[in-house]
Structures are given as C-alpha cells and as structure tokens.
Short mmCIF file of C-alpha atoms in Angstrom, two decimals:
data_model
loop_
_atom_site.label_atom_id
_atom_site.label_comp_id
_atom_site.label_asym_id
_atom_site.label_seq_id
_atom_site.Cartn_x
_atom_site.Cartn_y
_atom_site.Cartn_z
CA MET A 8 -55.20 -14.43 -3.46
CA LYS A 9 -51.93 -12.77 -4.19
CA PRO A 10 -49.49 -15.13 -2.29
CA VAL A 11 -50.94 -18.10 -4.04
CA ALA A 12 -50.55 -16.39 -7.41
CA CYS A 13 -46.98 -15.63 -6.51
CA LEU A 14 -46.25 -19.16 -5.61
CA LEU A 15 -47.91 -20.44 -8.74
CA SER A 16 -45.92 -18.09 -10.92
CA LEU A 17 -42.68 -19.14 -9.18
CA LEU A 18 -43.48 -22.78 -9.88
CA PHE A 19 -44.32 -21.86 -13.37
CA LEU A 20 -41.14 -19.89 -13.95
CA SER A 21 -38.84 -22.49 -12.54
CA SER A 22 -40.36 -25.20 -14.68
CA PRO A 23 -37.73 -26.99 -16.79
CA LEU A 24 -40.02 -26.76 -19.72
CA LEU A 25 -39.44 -23.03 -20.11
CA ALA A 26 -35.68 -22.57 -19.70
CA ALA A 27 -32.63 -24.79 -19.34
CA ASP A 28 -31.77 -25.37 -15.69
CA TYR A 29 -28.26 -25.83 -14.59
CA THR A 30 -26.29 -26.77 -11.51
CA MET A 31 -22.90 -25.29 -10.68
CA GLY A 32 -20.03 -27.58 -11.49
CA LYS A 33 -16.41 -27.81 -10.45
CA GLY A 34 -14.14 -24.99 -11.65
CA SER A 35 -16.71 -22.33 -10.90
CA THR A 36 -15.24 -19.21 -9.27
CA LEU A 37 -16.59 -16.00 -7.76
CA GLY A 38 -14.13 -13.16 -7.37
CA PHE A 39 -13.82 -9.45 -6.78
CA THR A 40 -11.31 -6.72 -7.51
CA GLY A 41 -10.93 -3.68 -5.28
CA THR A 42 -8.27 -0.99 -4.95
CA PHE A 43 -6.14 -0.18 -1.93
CA GLN A 44 -3.53 2.63 -1.85
CA GLY A 45 -3.74 3.02 -5.55
CA GLU A 46 -3.21 -0.68 -6.39
CA ALA A 47 -5.76 -3.30 -7.43
CA PHE A 48 -6.18 -6.41 -5.31
CA LYS A 49 -8.16 -9.57 -6.06
CA GLY A 50 -10.32 -11.61 -3.81
CA ARG A 51 -12.27 -14.85 -3.94
CA PHE A 52 -15.31 -16.31 -2.30
CA GLY A 53 -14.61 -19.98 -1.84
CA ASP A 54 -18.12 -20.84 -0.78
CA PHE A 55 -21.17 -19.86 -2.87
CA GLN A 56 -24.18 -21.49 -4.54
CA ALA A 57 -25.84 -20.58 -7.85
CA LYS A 58 -29.10 -21.71 -9.27
CA ILE A 59 -29.09 -20.84 -12.99
CA SER A 60 -31.91 -21.10 -15.39
CA TYR A 61 -31.01 -19.71 -18.76
CA ASP A 62 -31.84 -20.07 -22.38
CA PRO A 63 -30.41 -17.38 -24.73
CA ALA A 64 -33.49 -17.75 -26.95
CA ASP A 65 -35.88 -17.18 -24.02
CA LEU A 66 -34.48 -14.49 -21.77
CA ALA A 67 -37.93 -13.79 -20.33
CA SER A 68 -37.78 -17.05 -18.38
CA ALA A 69 -34.15 -16.89 -17.33
CA SER A 70 -33.15 -16.48 -13.69
CA PHE A 71 -30.03 -16.40 -11.56
CA ASP A 72 -30.11 -16.99 -7.79
CA VAL A 73 -26.77 -16.71 -6.02
CA THR A 74 -25.97 -17.06 -2.32
CA VAL A 75 -22.46 -16.15 -1.12
CA HIS A 76 -21.04 -17.14 2.25
CA LEU A 77 -19.04 -14.06 3.14
CA ALA A 78 -16.79 -15.77 5.66
CA SER A 79 -15.14 -17.56 2.69
CA ALA A 80 -13.63 -14.29 1.38
CA ASN A 81 -9.94 -14.54 0.70
CA THR A 82 -7.67 -11.81 -0.70
CA GLY A 83 -4.29 -13.31 0.03
CA ASP A 84 -3.36 -10.80 2.74
CA THR A 85 -3.62 -11.88 6.38
CA ASP A 86 -4.40 -8.44 7.85
CA ARG A 87 -7.01 -7.72 5.23
CA ASP A 88 -8.61 -11.15 5.48
CA GLU A 89 -8.83 -10.83 9.23
CA SER A 90 -10.58 -7.44 8.89
CA LEU A 91 -13.17 -8.41 6.29
CA PRO A 92 -15.47 -10.46 8.57
CA GLY A 93 -15.57 -7.58 11.08
CA SER A 94 -18.42 -5.11 11.58
CA ASP A 95 -16.61 -2.37 9.54
CA PHE A 96 -16.67 -4.63 6.50
CA PHE A 97 -19.02 -7.66 5.98
CA ASN A 98 -20.15 -8.02 9.57
CA ILE A 99 -20.61 -11.72 9.14
CA THR A 100 -21.98 -12.44 12.63
CA LYS A 101 -25.03 -10.34 11.66
CA PHE A 102 -25.01 -10.88 7.90
CA PRO A 103 -23.35 -14.21 7.10
CA THR A 104 -24.51 -14.33 3.46
CA ALA A 105 -25.06 -12.09 0.50
CA HIS A 106 -27.85 -12.94 -1.94
CA PHE A 107 -28.34 -11.92 -5.56
CA VAL A 108 -31.43 -12.66 -7.58
CA THR A 109 -32.34 -11.47 -11.00
CA THR A 110 -35.47 -9.44 -11.77
CA ARG A 111 -35.28 -9.31 -15.54
CA PHE A 112 -32.93 -9.77 -18.48
CA ARG A 113 -32.53 -7.38 -21.41
CA GLU A 114 -30.32 -7.09 -24.45
CA GLU A 115 -28.29 -3.92 -24.94
CA GLY A 116 -25.85 -3.38 -27.82
CA GLY A 117 -25.47 -7.10 -28.49
CA LYS A 118 -24.89 -7.79 -24.82
CA VAL A 119 -27.17 -9.42 -22.32
CA ILE A 120 -27.72 -7.53 -19.07
CA ALA A 121 -29.12 -9.28 -16.02
CA GLU A 122 -30.89 -6.81 -13.80
CA GLY A 123 -31.24 -7.93 -10.22
CA THR A 124 -31.17 -7.18 -6.55
CA LEU A 125 -28.12 -7.65 -4.32
CA ASP A 126 -28.82 -8.12 -0.67
CA LEU A 127 -25.53 -7.44 1.17
CA LYS A 128 -24.95 -6.41 4.77
CA GLY A 129 -28.65 -5.63 5.29
CA VAL A 130 -28.89 -3.38 2.21
CA SER A 131 -30.89 -4.36 -0.91
CA LYS A 132 -29.87 -2.49 -4.03
CA PRO A 133 -30.24 -3.04 -7.76
CA VAL A 134 -27.11 -4.48 -9.48
CA ASN A 135 -26.69 -5.23 -13.12
CA LEU A 136 -24.63 -8.07 -14.47
CA GLU A 137 -23.12 -8.31 -17.91
CA VAL A 138 -23.73 -11.89 -19.10
CA THR A 139 -21.67 -14.03 -21.41
CA PHE A 140 -23.15 -17.47 -22.00
CA ALA A 141 -21.57 -20.27 -24.07
CA PRO A 142 -23.19 -23.65 -24.33
CA ARG A 143 -21.04 -26.73 -24.47
CA GLU A 144 -21.49 -30.51 -24.41
CA GLY A 145 -23.54 -31.37 -21.29
CA GLY A 146 -23.82 -27.83 -20.05
CA ALA A 147 -22.45 -24.30 -20.52
CA THR A 148 -20.05 -21.73 -19.29
CA LEU A 149 -21.44 -18.56 -17.85
CA ASP A 150 -19.33 -15.45 -17.19
CA VAL A 151 -20.79 -12.43 -15.43
CA SER A 152 -19.35 -9.21 -14.20
CA ALA A 153 -20.74 -6.30 -12.27
CA ARG A 154 -19.44 -3.02 -10.99
CA LEU A 155 -20.65 -1.75 -7.65
CA ASN A 156 -19.93 0.88 -5.09
CA ARG A 157 -18.85 -0.65 -1.81
CA LEU A 158 -20.26 2.37 0.07
CA ASP A 159 -23.79 1.61 -1.22
CA PHE A 160 -23.64 -1.43 1.05
CA GLY A 161 -21.64 -0.05 3.85
CA ILE A 162 -18.57 -2.19 3.14
CA GLY A 163 -15.79 -0.33 4.85
CA SER A 164 -17.63 2.01 7.29
CA GLY A 165 -16.33 4.63 9.65
CA ASP A 166 -12.66 5.49 8.89
CA PHE A 167 -12.63 2.84 6.17
CA ALA A 168 -15.14 4.84 4.10
CA ASP A 169 -12.16 6.99 2.97
CA THR A 170 -12.07 6.27 -0.77
CA SER A 171 -8.66 7.96 -1.17
CA THR A 172 -7.21 4.82 0.51
CA ILE A 173 -9.85 2.17 -0.31
CA GLY A 174 -11.40 2.78 -3.70
CA ALA A 175 -15.22 2.94 -3.84
CA GLU A 176 -15.67 0.85 -6.95
CA VAL A 177 -15.46 -2.93 -6.71
CA THR A 178 -15.72 -5.24 -9.69
CA VAL A 179 -17.36 -8.57 -9.08
CA ASN A 180 -16.89 -11.39 -11.57
CA ALA A 181 -17.94 -14.97 -11.71
CA HIS A 182 -17.09 -17.82 -14.00
CA LEU A 183 -19.51 -20.71 -13.75
CA GLU A 184 -19.10 -24.16 -15.21
CA LEU A 185 -22.73 -25.21 -15.60
CA GLU A 186 -23.98 -28.69 -15.91
CA SER A 187 -27.37 -29.43 -17.40
CA LYS A 188 -30.00 -30.71 -15.01
CA THR A 189 -31.53 -33.84 -16.37
CA MET B 16 24.86 32.20 2.87
CA ALA B 17 26.13 31.01 -0.48
CA ILE B 18 24.44 28.02 -2.07
CA LYS B 19 27.72 26.36 -2.91
CA SER B 20 30.32 25.36 -0.38
CA THR B 21 33.57 27.34 0.03
CA GLU B 22 37.06 26.38 1.15
CA THR B 23 36.09 26.82 4.85
CA GLN B 24 32.34 26.48 5.05
CA TRP B 25 29.56 24.22 3.82
CA GLY B 26 27.14 25.96 1.42
CA GLY B 27 23.43 26.50 1.83
CA MET B 28 22.42 23.53 -0.17
CA ALA B 29 24.74 21.09 1.65
CA LYS B 30 23.50 22.41 5.04
CA LEU B 31 19.84 22.23 3.99
CA LEU B 32 20.18 18.64 2.83
CA HIS B 33 22.25 17.61 5.89
CA TRP B 34 19.70 18.89 8.46
CA LEU B 35 16.59 18.10 6.45
CA MET B 36 17.65 14.46 6.08
CA ALA B 37 18.82 14.24 9.69
CA LEU B 38 15.39 15.38 10.80
CA ALA B 39 13.53 13.16 8.33
CA ILE B 40 15.58 10.00 9.09
CA ILE B 41 15.51 10.21 12.90
CA GLY B 42 11.91 11.46 12.97
CA ASN B 43 10.75 8.76 10.63
CA GLY B 44 12.65 6.17 12.62
CA ILE B 45 10.90 7.12 15.89
CA PHE B 46 7.57 7.39 14.02
CA GLY B 47 8.20 3.91 12.68
CA LEU B 48 8.76 2.49 16.18
CA ILE B 49 5.53 4.10 17.36
CA MET B 50 3.32 3.20 14.42
CA VAL B 51 3.99 -0.56 14.71
CA GLU B 52 2.40 -0.45 18.15
CA MET B 53 -0.82 1.19 16.92
CA PRO B 54 -4.03 -0.81 17.01
CA ARG B 55 -5.12 -2.15 13.62
CA GLY B 56 -7.30 0.18 11.68
CA MET B 57 -7.33 3.07 9.20
CA GLY B 58 -5.10 5.22 11.46
CA LYS B 59 -2.39 2.54 11.35
CA LEU B 60 -2.72 2.12 7.56
CA ASN B 61 -2.32 5.88 7.09
CA ALA B 62 0.60 6.01 9.53
CA PHE B 63 2.39 3.29 7.55
CA ALA B 64 1.61 5.10 4.27
CA LEU B 65 3.06 8.32 5.69
CA HIS B 66 6.23 6.56 6.98
CA LYS B 67 6.79 5.00 3.54
CA SER B 68 6.29 8.36 1.78
CA ILE B 69 8.77 10.02 4.09
CA GLY B 70 11.24 7.14 3.51
CA LEU B 71 10.88 7.61 -0.27
CA THR B 72 11.45 11.33 0.20
CA VAL B 73 14.73 10.51 2.05
CA LEU B 74 15.76 8.29 -0.86
CA ALA B 75 15.05 11.07 -3.34
CA LEU B 76 16.88 13.64 -1.21
CA LEU B 77 19.81 11.26 -1.01
CA LEU B 78 20.08 10.99 -4.73
CA LEU B 79 19.93 14.81 -4.91
CA ARG B 80 22.52 15.09 -2.16
CA ILE B 81 25.02 12.68 -3.88
CA SER B 82 24.59 14.58 -7.19
CA TRP B 83 25.09 17.88 -5.43
CA ARG B 84 28.09 16.64 -3.52
CA TRP B 85 29.64 15.51 -6.75
CA PHE B 86 29.01 18.92 -8.31
CA ASP B 87 29.77 21.05 -5.25
CA ARG B 88 33.27 21.63 -3.90
CA LYS B 89 34.10 20.41 -0.40
CA PRO B 90 35.49 22.51 2.40
CA ARG B 91 39.02 21.62 3.43
CA ASP B 92 39.26 19.37 6.54
CA GLU B 93 39.73 21.29 9.74
CA PRO B 94 43.24 20.84 11.15
CA MET B 95 43.20 17.57 13.09
CA PRO B 96 45.22 14.38 13.48
CA ARG B 97 45.17 12.11 10.47
CA TRP B 98 43.37 9.27 12.24
CA GLN B 99 40.56 11.63 13.22
CA SER B 100 40.14 12.82 9.68
CA LEU B 101 40.17 9.28 8.36
CA ALA B 102 37.62 8.17 10.98
CA ALA B 103 35.39 11.18 10.09
CA HIS B 104 35.42 10.36 6.36
CA LEU B 105 34.88 6.66 7.05
CA THR B 106 31.85 7.55 9.23
CA HIS B 107 30.49 9.79 6.47
CA GLY B 108 30.82 6.92 3.98
CA VAL B 109 28.99 4.59 6.36
CA LEU B 110 26.23 7.21 6.88
CA TYR B 111 25.71 7.50 3.16
CA LEU B 112 25.38 3.66 2.91
CA PHE B 113 22.81 3.65 5.67
CA MET B 114 20.86 6.52 4.12
CA LEU B 115 20.55 4.27 1.02
CA ALA B 116 20.04 0.94 2.82
CA LEU B 117 17.40 2.15 5.23
CA PRO B 118 14.72 3.29 2.62
CA LEU B 119 15.69 0.49 0.22
CA SER B 120 15.29 -2.20 2.92
CA GLY B 121 11.87 -0.72 3.67
CA TRP B 122 10.91 -0.74 0.01
CA ILE B 123 12.03 -4.43 -0.36
CA MET B 124 10.17 -5.39 2.84
CA ASN B 125 7.04 -3.71 1.59
CA SER B 126 7.37 -5.62 -1.72
CA LEU B 127 7.93 -8.95 0.10
CA HIS B 128 4.76 -8.28 2.09
CA GLY B 129 2.90 -7.64 -1.13
CA TYR B 130 1.73 -4.17 -0.03
CA PRO B 131 1.19 -1.37 -2.47
CA LEU B 132 3.71 1.56 -2.32
CA GLN B 133 2.18 4.94 -2.85
CA PHE B 134 3.97 8.28 -2.62
CA PHE B 135 1.71 10.68 -0.63
CA LYS B 136 -1.34 9.35 -2.43
CA LEU B 137 0.05 10.74 -5.68
CA PHE B 138 1.42 7.78 -7.59
CA ASN B 139 2.47 4.22 -7.06
CA LEU B 140 5.93 2.71 -7.26
CA PRO B 141 6.69 -0.83 -8.43
CA ALA B 142 7.57 -3.77 -6.19
CA LEU B 143 11.33 -4.53 -5.91
CA ALA B 144 10.68 -8.21 -5.10
CA GLU B 145 8.04 -10.92 -5.40
CA LYS B 146 5.74 -11.51 -2.51
CA ASN B 147 7.28 -13.78 0.11
CA GLU B 148 5.98 -13.75 3.66
CA ASP B 149 8.98 -15.65 5.14
CA LEU B 150 11.55 -13.32 3.66
CA SER B 151 9.40 -10.29 4.67
CA GLU B 152 9.94 -11.15 8.30
CA LEU B 153 13.69 -11.16 7.73
CA ALA B 154 13.56 -7.87 5.87
CA GLU B 155 11.49 -6.41 8.76
CA THR B 156 14.24 -7.32 11.22
CA ALA B 157 16.94 -5.96 8.89
CA HIS B 158 14.99 -2.71 8.38
CA GLU B 159 14.65 -2.09 12.16
CA THR B 160 18.22 -3.23 12.93
CA LEU B 161 19.56 -0.88 10.30
CA PHE B 162 17.87 2.04 12.06
CA TRP B 163 19.36 1.11 15.43
CA VAL B 164 22.82 0.75 14.01
CA LEU B 165 22.41 4.00 12.06
CA LEU B 166 21.46 5.72 15.28
CA LEU B 167 24.77 4.53 16.87
CA VAL B 168 26.74 5.86 13.90
CA VAL B 169 24.80 9.16 14.07
CA ILE B 170 25.64 9.45 17.77
CA ALA B 171 29.33 8.88 16.99
CA HIS B 172 29.20 11.44 14.18
CA ALA B 173 27.44 14.06 16.26
CA GLY B 174 29.52 13.24 19.35
CA ALA B 175 32.76 13.78 17.35
CA ALA B 176 31.45 17.09 16.02
CA LEU B 177 30.64 18.20 19.59
CA VAL B 178 34.06 17.14 20.91
CA HIS B 179 35.69 19.20 18.08
CA HIS B 180 33.46 22.16 18.93
CA LEU B 181 33.86 22.03 22.73
CA PHE B 182 37.38 20.80 23.24
CA GLU B 183 39.31 21.43 20.01
CA ARG B 184 37.41 24.65 19.62
CA ASP B 185 37.56 24.40 15.79
CA ASN B 186 34.88 25.00 13.10
CA THR B 187 33.90 21.37 12.43
CA LEU B 188 30.43 21.90 13.81
CA LEU B 189 30.03 25.60 13.13
CA ARG B 190 30.64 25.31 9.37
CA MET B 191 27.66 22.97 9.14
CA LEU B 192 25.31 25.04 11.32
CA PRO B 193 22.79 27.14 9.44
CA PHE B 194 23.51 30.58 10.80
CA ALA B 195 26.70 30.27 12.81
CA ARG B 196 29.75 32.57 12.37
CA LEU B 197 33.05 30.78 12.01
CA ARG B 198 35.60 31.11 14.74
CA GLN B 199 38.85 32.87 13.74
CA ARG B 200 41.56 30.36 13.23
CA LYS B 201 44.68 30.41 15.39
CA SER B 202 47.51 32.41 13.77
CA GLY B 203 49.33 30.42 11.16
CA ASP B 204 46.23 28.33 10.27
CA SER B 205 44.29 30.96 8.39
CA PRO B 206 44.84 31.32 4.68
#
C-alpha cells in the first residue's frame, strides 16, 4: 500500500523528535533581485509562509516548505508592479501561489545546499538553495539564496522574454527569523 | 567643402552638426510625443529606451559642437541691421541653452522616476537625482514644455533665415546648406 507508506513516512519525517521545528517569526523577509535595462532592481513578497524543520546535525530529516502569495510582489515601481500580476508575468488569476519544497540536503565545500522543487506559474523545476543557519536563544536565523532563470518558469513571456532588456537570471533570497516550536 | 569654416561660409563640421542635431532634436521630440501614447508593453519600454539614447546622443553632439565652435573660426555676419544681427545671436544663444536643457531635463526626470538609463543597450549612466515621484511629474511637464518652447525658437530661427534668403537675398541660409553655392555679393560688399 504505497499511499499509506507515504503518509506514514511523512508523519515520521515531520515528527519533532527527529529535527527541530520552527515557525516563521516577525522580521522575516523574502526578496528577489532582477535586472532591467542593465540595472538591478529589488523586489519583495510581503505575504509568504514557511514551515521549517532543521537541525544542522541531522540534515537527513530537515525540510523546508514555503508558499508565496505572488500578488504580494512589490518592486517599488508602479508600472512594473501593475504588470507583474498579469498573464505575461506571474498570471496570478491562474497561479496565485508559488510553492517550494525541499527534496534533500547535502553539504558541499563547507556549505549546506537544499535541493528542492519550485512550483511557479504551472512549472515544476528543481531549484537549489544555499543555506546559512544560525541558532539563537529561542530559535534561529535562516538565510537562503537561490539563482534561477525566469524563462524556465515563463516569467516574462512573449515580448518580455527579451533578455537584452529584462535579464534572465533572478536571485531569490530570504531571511527568516525562526522561533522554536514547543 | 572644407571641414573648417571660412570668412564667408560655415565649414563641413559645423554644417554636419547643425543639421544632424536639428534632425535628431525635432525627430526625437515628435517621437517622444508619440511614444507616450503607446499601450504599455515591451514596445513602449523599447521606444522610451530609444528616445533616451537619442537624447543622450544629442547631449554628446552638443558638447562636441561647443568644443568645435570654440576651436573653429566663425563666418562674418552677413550685412544686416544691427538689431537683426543682435536678435540672431541672441536666438543662437537661446538655442544652445535649450539643446542643453532638453536632454538634461529628460535625464533628471528619468532619475526622479527611478528608471535605469542605458545608452543603446551598451552601458548605463548614473542617476542625477534621488527617486522622487512628485518631482518627477514636475520634471515631466518641464521636459515637454521645453520642447514646445524650443520648437517656437526653432521656427523663429528658421523663419529669419528664410526671410534673409527670400527677401534680403543674402547668404544667411545658403552658407549653412550642405551643397549650396553662395550668391555673389552686391558690388562694394565683396572682399
């Protein structure tokens, strides 16, 4: 019975006995950096949720599960922010959220890499995060960054696919203030 | 056609810069009025980028032109009443000011909007001011008004040249035209 086994393993993995579970606290941010006409611009997602289970000593049981409400994107430019929800970019009427979930963690050159799958605008593709984790009293701070190609997910389609005006590479970075679940 | 100006005739460089800039400024002005009416999209973004690149070219040509004018000799004024000659030189001064103010006001407006400034997708130029949406509206009005006023000054400038050509029958216009032959001066005027 495969589905049952799956469910059981999920329960097993998310058990607080195996890894430290955290909730996302105040001061957590999720941002991205793109380029337009040769200049970098920064954006923020004001609305996102993250379920984090992480113990540096037990990477095998770590997991990140992040849901982003794409309508909350803000880049500080009215024209751009009015374009982002449209079908050429996020197409939020059809795909209101993006979802990232880790598949495994590995160490590489002293750094922790979280491998996962990003589901964005109807496309699921592997995305790797570089993880920096620092425990503190009552919780931890977690910084992650990833580089992805916007065209892999059809962000900026049609005329907007022109990478000489809108750069293909987008850096995504998050800073999470984690609070221990008790 | 000599590159440098002579006592009676503008040189090739002065003529080239005069007509090239006239075409670029008036063309870019009309283009600017059209592009703002375009529907939002990549076409509009590219049109704005092109308008800015042409404007920066005008600014670069202006610097070249001022340097050249300083280095080059100037033809003597055609025989005309003193008030006409004063009005002509005043108009030229005003035109130079507009040639500087128009691209600069565009650059400042672009900076106030917080937009990047890229020269023909080759390199980026720095902002001249901090982002400020309220001031950007003002700069936008200034940028467009400057063009309309410039157009009036250009009409006065070109109109005066035509009056000299058609009614005074002197070389005011001919000596700036690329391939025109100068009229022979009336006896007593010629050197």
